[in-house]
Short mmCIF file of C-alpha atoms in Angstrom, two decimals:
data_model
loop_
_atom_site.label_atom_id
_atom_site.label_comp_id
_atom_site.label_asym_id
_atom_site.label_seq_id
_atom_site.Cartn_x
_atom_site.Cartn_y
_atom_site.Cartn_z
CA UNK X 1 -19.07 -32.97 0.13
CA UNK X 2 -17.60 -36.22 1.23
CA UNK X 3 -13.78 -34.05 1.03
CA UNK X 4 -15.12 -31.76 2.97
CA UNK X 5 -17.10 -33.83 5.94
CA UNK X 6 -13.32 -36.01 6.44
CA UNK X 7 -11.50 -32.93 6.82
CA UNK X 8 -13.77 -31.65 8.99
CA UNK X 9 -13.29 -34.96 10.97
CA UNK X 10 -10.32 -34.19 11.36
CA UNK X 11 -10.71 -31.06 13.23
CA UNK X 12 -10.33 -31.40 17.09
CA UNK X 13 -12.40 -29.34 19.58
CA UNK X 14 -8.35 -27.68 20.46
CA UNK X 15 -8.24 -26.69 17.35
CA UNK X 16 -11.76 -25.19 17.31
CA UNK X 17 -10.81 -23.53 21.13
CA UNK X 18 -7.65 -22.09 19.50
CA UNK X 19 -8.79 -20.45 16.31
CA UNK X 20 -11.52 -19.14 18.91
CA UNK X 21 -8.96 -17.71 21.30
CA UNK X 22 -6.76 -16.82 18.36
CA UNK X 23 -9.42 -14.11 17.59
CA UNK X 24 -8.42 -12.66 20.76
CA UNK X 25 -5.21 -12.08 19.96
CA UNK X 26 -5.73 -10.31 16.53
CA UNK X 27 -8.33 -7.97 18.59
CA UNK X 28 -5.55 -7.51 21.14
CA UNK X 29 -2.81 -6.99 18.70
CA UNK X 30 -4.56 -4.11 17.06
CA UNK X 31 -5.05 -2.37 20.74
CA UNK X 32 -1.77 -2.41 21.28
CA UNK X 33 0.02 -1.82 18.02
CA UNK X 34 -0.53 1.69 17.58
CA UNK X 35 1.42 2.00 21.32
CA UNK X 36 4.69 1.88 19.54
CA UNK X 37 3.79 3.37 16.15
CA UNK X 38 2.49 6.54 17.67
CA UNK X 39 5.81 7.84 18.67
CA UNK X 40 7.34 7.58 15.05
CA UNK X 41 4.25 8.83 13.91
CA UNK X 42 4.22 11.94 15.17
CA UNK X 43 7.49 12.84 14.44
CA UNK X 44 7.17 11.31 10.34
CA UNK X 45 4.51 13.56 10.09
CA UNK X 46 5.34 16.45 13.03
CA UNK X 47 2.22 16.20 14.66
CA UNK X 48 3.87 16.58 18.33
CA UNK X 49 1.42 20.14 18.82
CA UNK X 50 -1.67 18.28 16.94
CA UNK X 51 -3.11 16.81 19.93
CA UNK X 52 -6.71 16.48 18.22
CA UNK X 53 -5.29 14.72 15.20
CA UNK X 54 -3.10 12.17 17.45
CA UNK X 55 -6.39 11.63 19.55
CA UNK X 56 -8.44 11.10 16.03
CA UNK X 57 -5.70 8.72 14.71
CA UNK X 58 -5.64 6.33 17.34
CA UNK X 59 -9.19 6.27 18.24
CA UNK X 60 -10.57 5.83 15.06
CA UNK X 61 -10.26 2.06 14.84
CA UNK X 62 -12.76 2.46 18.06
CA UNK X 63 -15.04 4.56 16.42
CA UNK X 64 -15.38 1.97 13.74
CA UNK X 65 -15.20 -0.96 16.18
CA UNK X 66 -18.91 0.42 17.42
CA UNK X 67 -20.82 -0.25 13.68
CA UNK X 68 -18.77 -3.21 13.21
CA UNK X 69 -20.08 -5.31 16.02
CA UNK X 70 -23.91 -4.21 15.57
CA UNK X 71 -23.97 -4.61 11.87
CA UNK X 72 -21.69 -7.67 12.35
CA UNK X 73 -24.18 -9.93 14.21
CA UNK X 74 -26.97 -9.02 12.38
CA UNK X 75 -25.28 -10.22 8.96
CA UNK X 76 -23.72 -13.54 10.83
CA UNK X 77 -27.63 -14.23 11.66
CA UNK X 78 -28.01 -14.09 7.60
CA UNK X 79 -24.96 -15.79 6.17
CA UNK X 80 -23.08 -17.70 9.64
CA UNK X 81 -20.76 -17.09 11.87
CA UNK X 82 -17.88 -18.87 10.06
CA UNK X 83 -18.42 -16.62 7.31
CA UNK X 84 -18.18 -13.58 8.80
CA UNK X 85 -14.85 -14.29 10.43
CA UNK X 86 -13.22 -15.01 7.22
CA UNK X 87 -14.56 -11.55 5.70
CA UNK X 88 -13.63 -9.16 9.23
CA UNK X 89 -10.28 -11.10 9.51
CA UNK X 90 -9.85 -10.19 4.92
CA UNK X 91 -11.11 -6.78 5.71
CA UNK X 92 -8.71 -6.47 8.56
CA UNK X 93 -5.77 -7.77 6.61
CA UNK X 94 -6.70 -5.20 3.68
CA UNK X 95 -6.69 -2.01 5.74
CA UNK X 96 -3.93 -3.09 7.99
CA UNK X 97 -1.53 -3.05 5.06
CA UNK X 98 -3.24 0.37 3.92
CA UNK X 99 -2.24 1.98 7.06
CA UNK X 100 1.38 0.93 6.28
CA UNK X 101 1.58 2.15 3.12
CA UNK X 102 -0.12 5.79 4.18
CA UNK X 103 1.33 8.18 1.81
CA UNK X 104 2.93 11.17 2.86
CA UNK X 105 1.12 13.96 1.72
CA UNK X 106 1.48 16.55 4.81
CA UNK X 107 -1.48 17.05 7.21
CA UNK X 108 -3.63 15.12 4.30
CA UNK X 109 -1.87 11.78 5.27
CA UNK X 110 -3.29 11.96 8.81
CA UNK X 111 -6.73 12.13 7.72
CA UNK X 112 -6.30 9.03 5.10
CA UNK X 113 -5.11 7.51 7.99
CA UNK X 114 -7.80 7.90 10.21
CA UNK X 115 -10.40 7.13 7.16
CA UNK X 116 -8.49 3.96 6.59
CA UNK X 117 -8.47 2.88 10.57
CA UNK X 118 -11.95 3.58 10.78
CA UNK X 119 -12.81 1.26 8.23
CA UNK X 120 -10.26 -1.53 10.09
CA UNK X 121 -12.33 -1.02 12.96
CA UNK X 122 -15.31 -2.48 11.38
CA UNK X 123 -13.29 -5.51 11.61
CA UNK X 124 -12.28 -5.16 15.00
CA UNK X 125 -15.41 -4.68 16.20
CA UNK X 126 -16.83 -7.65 13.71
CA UNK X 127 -13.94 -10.26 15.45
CA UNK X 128 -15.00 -9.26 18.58
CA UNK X 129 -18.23 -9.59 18.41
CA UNK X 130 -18.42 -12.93 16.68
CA UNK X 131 -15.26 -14.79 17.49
CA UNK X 132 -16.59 -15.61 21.04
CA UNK X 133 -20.55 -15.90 20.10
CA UNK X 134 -18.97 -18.84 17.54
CA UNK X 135 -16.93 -20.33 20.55
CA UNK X 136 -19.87 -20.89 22.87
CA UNK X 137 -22.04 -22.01 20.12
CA UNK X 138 -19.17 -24.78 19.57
CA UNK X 139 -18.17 -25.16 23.20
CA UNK X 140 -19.78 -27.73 25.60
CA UNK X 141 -21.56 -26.29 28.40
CA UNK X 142 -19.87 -26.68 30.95
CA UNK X 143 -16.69 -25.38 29.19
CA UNK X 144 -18.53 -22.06 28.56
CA UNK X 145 -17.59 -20.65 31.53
CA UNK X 146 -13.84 -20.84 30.88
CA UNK X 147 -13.95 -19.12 27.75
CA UNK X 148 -14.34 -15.69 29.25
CA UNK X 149 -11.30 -16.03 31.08
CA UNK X 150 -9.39 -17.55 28.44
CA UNK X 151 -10.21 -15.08 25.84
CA UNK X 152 -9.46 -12.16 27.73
CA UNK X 153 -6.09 -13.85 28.43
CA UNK X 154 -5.89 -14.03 24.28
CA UNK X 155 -6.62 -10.41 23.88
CA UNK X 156 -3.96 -9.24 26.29
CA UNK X 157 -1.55 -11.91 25.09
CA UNK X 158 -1.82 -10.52 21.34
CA UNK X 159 -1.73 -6.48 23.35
CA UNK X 160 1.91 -8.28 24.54
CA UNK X 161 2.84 -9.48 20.91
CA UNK X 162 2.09 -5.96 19.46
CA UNK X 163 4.05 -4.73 22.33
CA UNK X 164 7.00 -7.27 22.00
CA UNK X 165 7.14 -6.34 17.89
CA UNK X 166 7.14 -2.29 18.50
CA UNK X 167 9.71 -2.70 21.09
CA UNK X 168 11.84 -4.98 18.35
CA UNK X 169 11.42 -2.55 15.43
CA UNK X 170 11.96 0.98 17.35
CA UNK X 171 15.69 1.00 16.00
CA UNK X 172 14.48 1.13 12.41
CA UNK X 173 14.23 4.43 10.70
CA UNK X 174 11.50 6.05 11.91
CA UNK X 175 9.70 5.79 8.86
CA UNK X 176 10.13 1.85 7.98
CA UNK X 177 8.85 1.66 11.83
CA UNK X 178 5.69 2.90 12.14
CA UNK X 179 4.95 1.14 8.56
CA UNK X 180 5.94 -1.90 9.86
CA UNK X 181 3.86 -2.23 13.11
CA UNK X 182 1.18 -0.72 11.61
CA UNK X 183 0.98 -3.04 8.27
CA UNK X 184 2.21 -6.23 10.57
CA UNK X 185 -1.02 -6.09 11.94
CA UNK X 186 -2.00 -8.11 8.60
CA UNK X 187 -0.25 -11.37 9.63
CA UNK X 188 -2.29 -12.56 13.01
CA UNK X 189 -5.21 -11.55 10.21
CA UNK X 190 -4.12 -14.03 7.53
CA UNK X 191 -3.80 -16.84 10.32
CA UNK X 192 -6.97 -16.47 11.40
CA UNK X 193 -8.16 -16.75 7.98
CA UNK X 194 -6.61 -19.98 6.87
CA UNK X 195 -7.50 -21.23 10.44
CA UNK X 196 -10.99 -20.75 10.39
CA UNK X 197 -10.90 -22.03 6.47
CA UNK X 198 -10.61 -25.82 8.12
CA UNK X 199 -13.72 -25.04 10.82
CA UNK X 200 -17.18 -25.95 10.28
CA UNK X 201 -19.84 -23.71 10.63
CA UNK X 202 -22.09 -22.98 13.91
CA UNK X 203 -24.44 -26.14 14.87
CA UNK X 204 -27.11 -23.49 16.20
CA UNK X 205 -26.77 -21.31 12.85
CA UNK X 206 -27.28 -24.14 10.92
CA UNK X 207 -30.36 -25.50 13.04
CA UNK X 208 -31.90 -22.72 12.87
CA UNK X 209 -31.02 -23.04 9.03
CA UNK X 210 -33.33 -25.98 9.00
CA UNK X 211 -29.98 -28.23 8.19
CA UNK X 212 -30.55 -30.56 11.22
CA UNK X 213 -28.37 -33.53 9.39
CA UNK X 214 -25.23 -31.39 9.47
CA UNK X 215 -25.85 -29.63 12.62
CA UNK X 216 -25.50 -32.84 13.86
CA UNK X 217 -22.43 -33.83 11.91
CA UNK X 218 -21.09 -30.94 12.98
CA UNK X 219 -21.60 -31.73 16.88
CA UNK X 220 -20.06 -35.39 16.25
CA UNK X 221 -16.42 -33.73 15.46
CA UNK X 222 -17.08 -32.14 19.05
CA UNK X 223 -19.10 -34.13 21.17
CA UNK X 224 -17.78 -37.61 22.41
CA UNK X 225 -21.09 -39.25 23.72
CA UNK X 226 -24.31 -39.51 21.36
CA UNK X 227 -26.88 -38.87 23.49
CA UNK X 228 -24.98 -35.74 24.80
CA UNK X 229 -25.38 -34.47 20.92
CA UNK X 230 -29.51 -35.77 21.23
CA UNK X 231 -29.66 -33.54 23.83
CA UNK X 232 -27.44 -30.70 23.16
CA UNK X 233 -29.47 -30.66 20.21
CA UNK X 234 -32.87 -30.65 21.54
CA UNK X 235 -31.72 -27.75 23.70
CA UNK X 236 -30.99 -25.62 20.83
CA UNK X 237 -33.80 -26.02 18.96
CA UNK X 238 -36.11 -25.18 22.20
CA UNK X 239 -33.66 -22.17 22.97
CA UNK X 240 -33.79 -20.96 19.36
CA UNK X 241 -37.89 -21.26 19.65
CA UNK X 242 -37.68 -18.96 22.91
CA UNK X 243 -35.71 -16.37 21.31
CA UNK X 244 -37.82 -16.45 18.39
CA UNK X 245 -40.85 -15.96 20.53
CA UNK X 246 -39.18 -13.39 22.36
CA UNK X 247 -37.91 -11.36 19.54
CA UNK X 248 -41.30 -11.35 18.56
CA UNK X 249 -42.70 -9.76 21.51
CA UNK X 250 -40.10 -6.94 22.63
CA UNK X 251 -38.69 -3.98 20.84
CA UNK X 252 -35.89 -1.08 22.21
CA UNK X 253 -38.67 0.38 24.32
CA UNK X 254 -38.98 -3.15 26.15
CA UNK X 255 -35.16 -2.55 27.68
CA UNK X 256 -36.31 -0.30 29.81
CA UNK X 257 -39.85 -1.26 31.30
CA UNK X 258 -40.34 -1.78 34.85
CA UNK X 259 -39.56 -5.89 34.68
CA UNK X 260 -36.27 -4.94 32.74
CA UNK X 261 -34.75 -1.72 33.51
CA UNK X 262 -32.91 -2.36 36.77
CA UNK X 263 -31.22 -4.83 34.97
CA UNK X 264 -30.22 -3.12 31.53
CA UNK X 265 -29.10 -0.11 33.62
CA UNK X 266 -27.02 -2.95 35.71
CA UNK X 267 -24.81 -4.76 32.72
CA UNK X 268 -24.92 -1.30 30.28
CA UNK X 269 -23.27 0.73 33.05
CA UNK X 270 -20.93 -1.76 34.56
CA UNK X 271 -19.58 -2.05 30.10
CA UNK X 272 -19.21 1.67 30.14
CA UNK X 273 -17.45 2.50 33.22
CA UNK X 274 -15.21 0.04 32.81
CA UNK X 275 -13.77 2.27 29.42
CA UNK X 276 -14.62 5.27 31.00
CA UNK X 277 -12.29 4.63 33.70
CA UNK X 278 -9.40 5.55 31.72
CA UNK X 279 -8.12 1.72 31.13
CA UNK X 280 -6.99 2.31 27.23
CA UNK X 281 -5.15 6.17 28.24
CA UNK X 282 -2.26 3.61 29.24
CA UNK X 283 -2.54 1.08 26.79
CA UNK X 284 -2.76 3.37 24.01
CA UNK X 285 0.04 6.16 25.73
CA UNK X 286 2.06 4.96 28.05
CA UNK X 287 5.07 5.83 26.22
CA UNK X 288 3.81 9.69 25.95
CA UNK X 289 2.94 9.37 29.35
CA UNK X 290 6.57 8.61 30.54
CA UNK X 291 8.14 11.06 28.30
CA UNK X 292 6.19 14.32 29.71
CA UNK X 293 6.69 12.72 33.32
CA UNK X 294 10.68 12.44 32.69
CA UNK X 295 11.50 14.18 29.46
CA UNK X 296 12.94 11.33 28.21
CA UNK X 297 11.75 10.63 23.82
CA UNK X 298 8.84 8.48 23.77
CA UNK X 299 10.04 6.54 21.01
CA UNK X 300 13.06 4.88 23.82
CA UNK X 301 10.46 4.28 26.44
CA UNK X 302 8.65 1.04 24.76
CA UNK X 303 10.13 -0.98 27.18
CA UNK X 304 7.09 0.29 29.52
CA UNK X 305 4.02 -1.53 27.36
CA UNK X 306 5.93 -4.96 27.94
CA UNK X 307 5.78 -4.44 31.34
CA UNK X 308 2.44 -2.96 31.13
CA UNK X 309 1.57 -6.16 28.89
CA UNK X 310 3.00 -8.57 31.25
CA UNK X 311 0.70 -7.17 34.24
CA UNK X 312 -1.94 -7.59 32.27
CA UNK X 313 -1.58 -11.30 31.38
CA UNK X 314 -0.65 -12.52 34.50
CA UNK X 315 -3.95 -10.56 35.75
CA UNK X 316 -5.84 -12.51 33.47
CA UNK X 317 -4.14 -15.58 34.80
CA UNK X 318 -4.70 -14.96 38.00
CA UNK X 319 -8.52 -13.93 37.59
CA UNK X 320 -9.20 -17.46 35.87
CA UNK X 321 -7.52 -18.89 39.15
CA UNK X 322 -9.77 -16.69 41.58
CA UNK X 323 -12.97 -16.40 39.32
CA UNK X 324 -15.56 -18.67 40.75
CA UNK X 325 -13.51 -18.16 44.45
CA UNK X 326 -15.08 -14.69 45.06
CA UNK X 327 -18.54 -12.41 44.38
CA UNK X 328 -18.41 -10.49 40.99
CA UNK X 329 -19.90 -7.46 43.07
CA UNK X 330 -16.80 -8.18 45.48
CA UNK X 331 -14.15 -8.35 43.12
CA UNK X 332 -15.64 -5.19 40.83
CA UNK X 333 -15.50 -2.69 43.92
CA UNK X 334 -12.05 -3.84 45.53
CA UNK X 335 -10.65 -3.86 42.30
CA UNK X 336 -12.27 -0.02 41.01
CA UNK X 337 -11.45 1.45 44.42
CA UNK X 338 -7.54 0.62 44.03
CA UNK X 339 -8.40 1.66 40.24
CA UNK X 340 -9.53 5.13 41.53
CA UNK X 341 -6.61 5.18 44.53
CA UNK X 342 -4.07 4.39 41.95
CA UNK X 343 -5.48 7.35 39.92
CA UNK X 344 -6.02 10.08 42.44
CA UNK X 345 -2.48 9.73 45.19
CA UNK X 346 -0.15 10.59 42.25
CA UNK X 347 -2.51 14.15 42.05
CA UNK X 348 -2.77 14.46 45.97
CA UNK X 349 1.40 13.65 46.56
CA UNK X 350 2.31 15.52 43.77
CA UNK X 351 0.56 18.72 45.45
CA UNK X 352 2.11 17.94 48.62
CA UNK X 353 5.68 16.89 47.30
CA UNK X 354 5.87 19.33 44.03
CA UNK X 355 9.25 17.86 43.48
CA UNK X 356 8.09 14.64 43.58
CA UNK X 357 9.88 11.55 41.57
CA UNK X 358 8.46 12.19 38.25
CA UNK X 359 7.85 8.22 37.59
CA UNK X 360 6.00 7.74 40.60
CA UNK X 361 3.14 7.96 38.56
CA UNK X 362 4.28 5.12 36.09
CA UNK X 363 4.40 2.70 39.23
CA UNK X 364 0.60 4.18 40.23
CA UNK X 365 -0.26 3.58 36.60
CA UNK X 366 1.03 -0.03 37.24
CA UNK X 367 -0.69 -0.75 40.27
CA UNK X 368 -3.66 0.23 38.71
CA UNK X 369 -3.58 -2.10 35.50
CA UNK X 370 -2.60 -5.00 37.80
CA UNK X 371 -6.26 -5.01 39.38
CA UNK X 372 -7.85 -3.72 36.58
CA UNK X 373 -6.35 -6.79 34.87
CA UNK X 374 -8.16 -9.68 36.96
CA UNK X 375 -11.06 -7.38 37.58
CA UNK X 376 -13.15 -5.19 35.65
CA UNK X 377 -11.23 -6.36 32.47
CA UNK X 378 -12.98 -9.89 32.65
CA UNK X 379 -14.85 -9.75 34.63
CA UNK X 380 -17.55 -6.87 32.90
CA UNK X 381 -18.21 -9.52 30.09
CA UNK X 382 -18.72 -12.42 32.40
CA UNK X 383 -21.61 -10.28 34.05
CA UNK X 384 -22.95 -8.78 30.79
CA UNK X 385 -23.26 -11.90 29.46
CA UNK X 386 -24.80 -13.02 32.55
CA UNK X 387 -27.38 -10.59 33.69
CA UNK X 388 -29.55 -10.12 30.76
CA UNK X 389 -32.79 -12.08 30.16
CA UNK X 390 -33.27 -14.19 27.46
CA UNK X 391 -36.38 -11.92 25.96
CA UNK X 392 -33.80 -9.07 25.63
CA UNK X 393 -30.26 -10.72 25.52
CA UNK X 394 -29.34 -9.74 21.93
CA UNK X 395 -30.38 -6.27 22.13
CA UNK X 396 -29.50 -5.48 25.18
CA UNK X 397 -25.60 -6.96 24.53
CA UNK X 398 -25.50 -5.01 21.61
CA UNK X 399 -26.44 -1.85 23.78
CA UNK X 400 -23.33 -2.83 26.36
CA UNK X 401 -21.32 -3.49 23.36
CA UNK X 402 -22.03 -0.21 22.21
CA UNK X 403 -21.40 1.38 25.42
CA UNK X 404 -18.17 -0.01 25.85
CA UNK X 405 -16.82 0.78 22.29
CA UNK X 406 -17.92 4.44 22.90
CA UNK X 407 -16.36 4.62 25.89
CA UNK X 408 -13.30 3.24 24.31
CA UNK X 409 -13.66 6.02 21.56
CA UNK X 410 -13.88 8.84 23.97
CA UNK X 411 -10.98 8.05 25.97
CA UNK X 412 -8.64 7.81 23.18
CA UNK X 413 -9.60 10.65 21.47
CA UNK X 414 -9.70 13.39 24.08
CA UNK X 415 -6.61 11.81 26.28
CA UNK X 416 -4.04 13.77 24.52
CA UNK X 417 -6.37 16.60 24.27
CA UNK X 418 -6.73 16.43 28.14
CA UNK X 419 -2.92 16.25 28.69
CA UNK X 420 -2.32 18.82 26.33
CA UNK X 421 -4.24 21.85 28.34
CA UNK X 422 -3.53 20.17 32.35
CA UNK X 423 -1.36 18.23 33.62
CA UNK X 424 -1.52 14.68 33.75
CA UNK X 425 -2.20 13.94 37.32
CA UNK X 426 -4.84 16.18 37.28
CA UNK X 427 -6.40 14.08 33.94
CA UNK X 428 -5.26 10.65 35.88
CA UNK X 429 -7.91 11.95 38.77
CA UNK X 430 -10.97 12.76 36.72
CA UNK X 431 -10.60 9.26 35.64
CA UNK X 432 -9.96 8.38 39.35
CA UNK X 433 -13.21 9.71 40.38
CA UNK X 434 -14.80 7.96 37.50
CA UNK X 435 -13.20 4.76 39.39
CA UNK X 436 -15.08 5.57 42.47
CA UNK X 437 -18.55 6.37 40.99
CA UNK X 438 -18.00 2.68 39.62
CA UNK X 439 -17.47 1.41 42.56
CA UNK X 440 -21.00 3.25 43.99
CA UNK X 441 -22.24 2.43 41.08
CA UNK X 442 -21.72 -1.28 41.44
CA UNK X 443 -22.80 -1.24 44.98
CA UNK X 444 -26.24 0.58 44.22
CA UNK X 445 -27.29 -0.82 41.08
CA UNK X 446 -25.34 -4.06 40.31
CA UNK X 447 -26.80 -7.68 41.51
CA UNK X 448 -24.53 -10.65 42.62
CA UNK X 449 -24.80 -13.21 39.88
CA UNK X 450 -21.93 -16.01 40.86
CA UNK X 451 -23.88 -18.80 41.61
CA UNK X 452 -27.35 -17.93 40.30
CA UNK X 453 -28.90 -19.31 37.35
CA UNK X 454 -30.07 -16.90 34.62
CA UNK X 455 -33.72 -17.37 36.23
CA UNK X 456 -32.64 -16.55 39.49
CA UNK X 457 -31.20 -13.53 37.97
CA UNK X 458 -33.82 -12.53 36.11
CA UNK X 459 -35.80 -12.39 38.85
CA UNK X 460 -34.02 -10.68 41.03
CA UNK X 461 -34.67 -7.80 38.61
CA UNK X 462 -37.76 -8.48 38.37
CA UNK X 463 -38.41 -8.54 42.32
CA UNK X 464 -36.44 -5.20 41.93
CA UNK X 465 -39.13 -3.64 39.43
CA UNK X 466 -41.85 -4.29 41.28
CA UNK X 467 -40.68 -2.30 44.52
CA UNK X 468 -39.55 0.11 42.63
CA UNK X 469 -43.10 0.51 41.33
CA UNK X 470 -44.68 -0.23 44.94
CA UNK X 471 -42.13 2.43 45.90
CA UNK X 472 -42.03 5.19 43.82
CA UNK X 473 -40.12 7.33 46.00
CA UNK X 474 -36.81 5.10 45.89
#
């Protein structure tokens, strides 16, 4: 015990912030990875005319991302948070090295590898899920805010690494490629690990634990100023009691009574439009995309994720620069309305010019990750983790979550379905319009919550129930 408490004294809150953030980057590595495996893929296993498989394959860690994060927090409520993110990141080193080491075995060998990326994505959706919970129950308050800039910066940063290491490895045999990005996948995994070995667990899981004495241990490795950890523990305990109370008194049906629903409807929509709206089509195909535009194999055009994956971290950059500077509503509409333009003009000049530079749609596509980057990207989970109530935070979350992961899904799998039966301006505006019903969306149904407290917020839906009630009619 005593080996254990100095090297936990030894830990500094950086090191605690970077294991955090480093989560990010094994979430964003896995996004981005199959990008530059696809290509190889297909033509290892001649799947150019399988659209449905193609879409199956790289949605499927998706598909299991949406258990993973439900059944995820409720087992970190049982056995920690700490613990947890040592099994996702062993369960995503395990299946990361199965999907290198697919066997070939014809059109069998696509379906063990969607079986096997399925069952990665429980870890996906696990690290997601409880990488940044753990970081704000370790972070001091007022550093909270940061962290939702910061770890969206994290996951694009590891969407650039995955990017960087296709790009390096496309002059391998085709074969050794794919294998190699894919099972690579294993070695952000194994850092997190032995990084998160070193960390203590959760002060607030272990309150709530009844282990007061090391809760407070805990906070003294973090926390500079004793009566800061006196009151930072006080706080928890009364916040834990709340929570308790509430959990006691709501169920499902409770997300959608008259004191809640405006604001459930508010943060579940804003986490599904923002997959809807086509976001992971060019993060997941970008190189497909420029080879039908120009022709050109898809396996030389992996120069266009770095450049996709450079947009996307300076966006994040800049949105931690301009985040508290502008309204969320402000920043969500400008940003889907150049989303939806970006979408929709390739469509509209292509029917006007129909000899039109094939990559003019590459620079639209760029434009539009550029805003989509220091908008809707961040800033959905700074407002869903804003606008809920305490009485129905945790299931509510978990009903955005769940939102957002199907989303995710959806657009993966029936992307190359899409492009295989129209043509891909004509896919890049259905998304488009899904762009603008955000933004109406947003404008309708979305309340400002820069600069309110939770209890302001709460009552602003609240306010909003009762004249809906008073006015059935609207």
């Amino acid at each position: 015990m005593n080996v254990m408490a100095k090297a936990e004294k030894k830990i500094s809150s950086a090191f605690i912030y970077f294991f955090g953030s480093f989560g990010g980057i094994l979430f964003g590595y896995d996004i981005g990875v199959m990008t530059g495996a696809l290509p190889f893929l297909q033509a290892d296993w001649h799947l150019e005319n399988a659209a449905s498989l193609v879409g199956w394959i790289t949605s499927a860690v998706m598909f299991g991302a949406i258990f993973g994060g439900a059944l995820a927090g409720q087992l970190s409520d049982k056995f920690g948070r700490r613990k947890m993110i040592l099994m996702s990141a062993i369960v995503f080193m395990v299946f990361s090295v199965l999907s290198g080491v697919s066997p070939d075995m014809g059109e069998a060998s696509a379906y063990y590898l969607i079986i096997v990326r399925m069952l990665l994505g429980l870890a996906v959706g696990a690290a997601s899920a409880l990488v940044p919970a753990y970081m704000s129950e370790m972070a001091p308050a007022k550093a909270r805010g940061r962290l939702s800039g910061l770890n969206q910066t994290m996951i694009v940063s590891g969407m650039l690494l995955s990017y960087i290491v296709d790009f390096l490895l496309k002059d391998l045999p085709g074969e050794w490629a794919w294998r190699l990005m894919l099972g690579l996948a294993a070695v952000p995994a194994l850092i997190l690990f032995l990084g998160v070995l070193r960390l203590p667990e959760s002060p607030r899981f272990l309150l709530r634990k009844g282990e007061e004495a090391q809760a407070r241990k805990v906070l003294s490795y973090i926390r500079k100023n004793p009566a800061e950890i006196d009151q930072e523990l006080a706080s928890i305990k009364e916040t834990a009691k709340e929570e308790q109370q509430a959990n006691q008194k709501t169920s499902w049906s409770t997300l959608f009574s008259g004191k809640y629903r405006y604001l459930v409807i508010a943060g579940v929509g804003v986490a599904a439009f923002q997959q809807f709206q086509g976001a992971n089509a060019i993060f997941y195909y970008i190189p497909l995309i420029v080879q039908k535009a120009t022709g050109q194999a898809a396996s030389s055009n992996l120069m266009w994720p770095i450049v996709q994956g450079v947009i996307l971290v300076v966006g994040s950059l800049v949105y931690m620069w301009i985040a508290d500077k502008f309204n969320r509503r402000t920043l969500l509409m400008v940003g889907g309305a150049v989303m939806g333009l970006s979408f929709i003009l390739p469509a509209v000049i292509n029917w006007m010019m129909p000899n039109m530079n094939p990559m003019t749609i590459v620079v639209f596509l760029c434009i539009y990750v550029a805003f989509y980057s220091f908008t809707w990207a961040p800033l959905t989970w700074v407002l869903v983790g804003e606008i809920f109530p305490l009485a129905i935070r945790g299931r509510a979350s978990g009903l955005a979550s769940s939102f957002n992961w199907i989303g995710s899904w959806l657009v993966g799998l029936i992307f190359p379905i899409m492009t295989a039966s129209m043509p891909q301006e004509a896919v890049f505006a259905i998304f488009g319009i899904i762009c603008i019903l955000g933004v109406v969306f947003v404008k309708i149904c979305v309340p400002e919550t820069r600069g309110h407290t939770l209890e302001e917020i709460e009552e602003q839906g609240t306010n909003h129930g009762r004249v809906k009630a008073s006015n059935p009619e609207n």
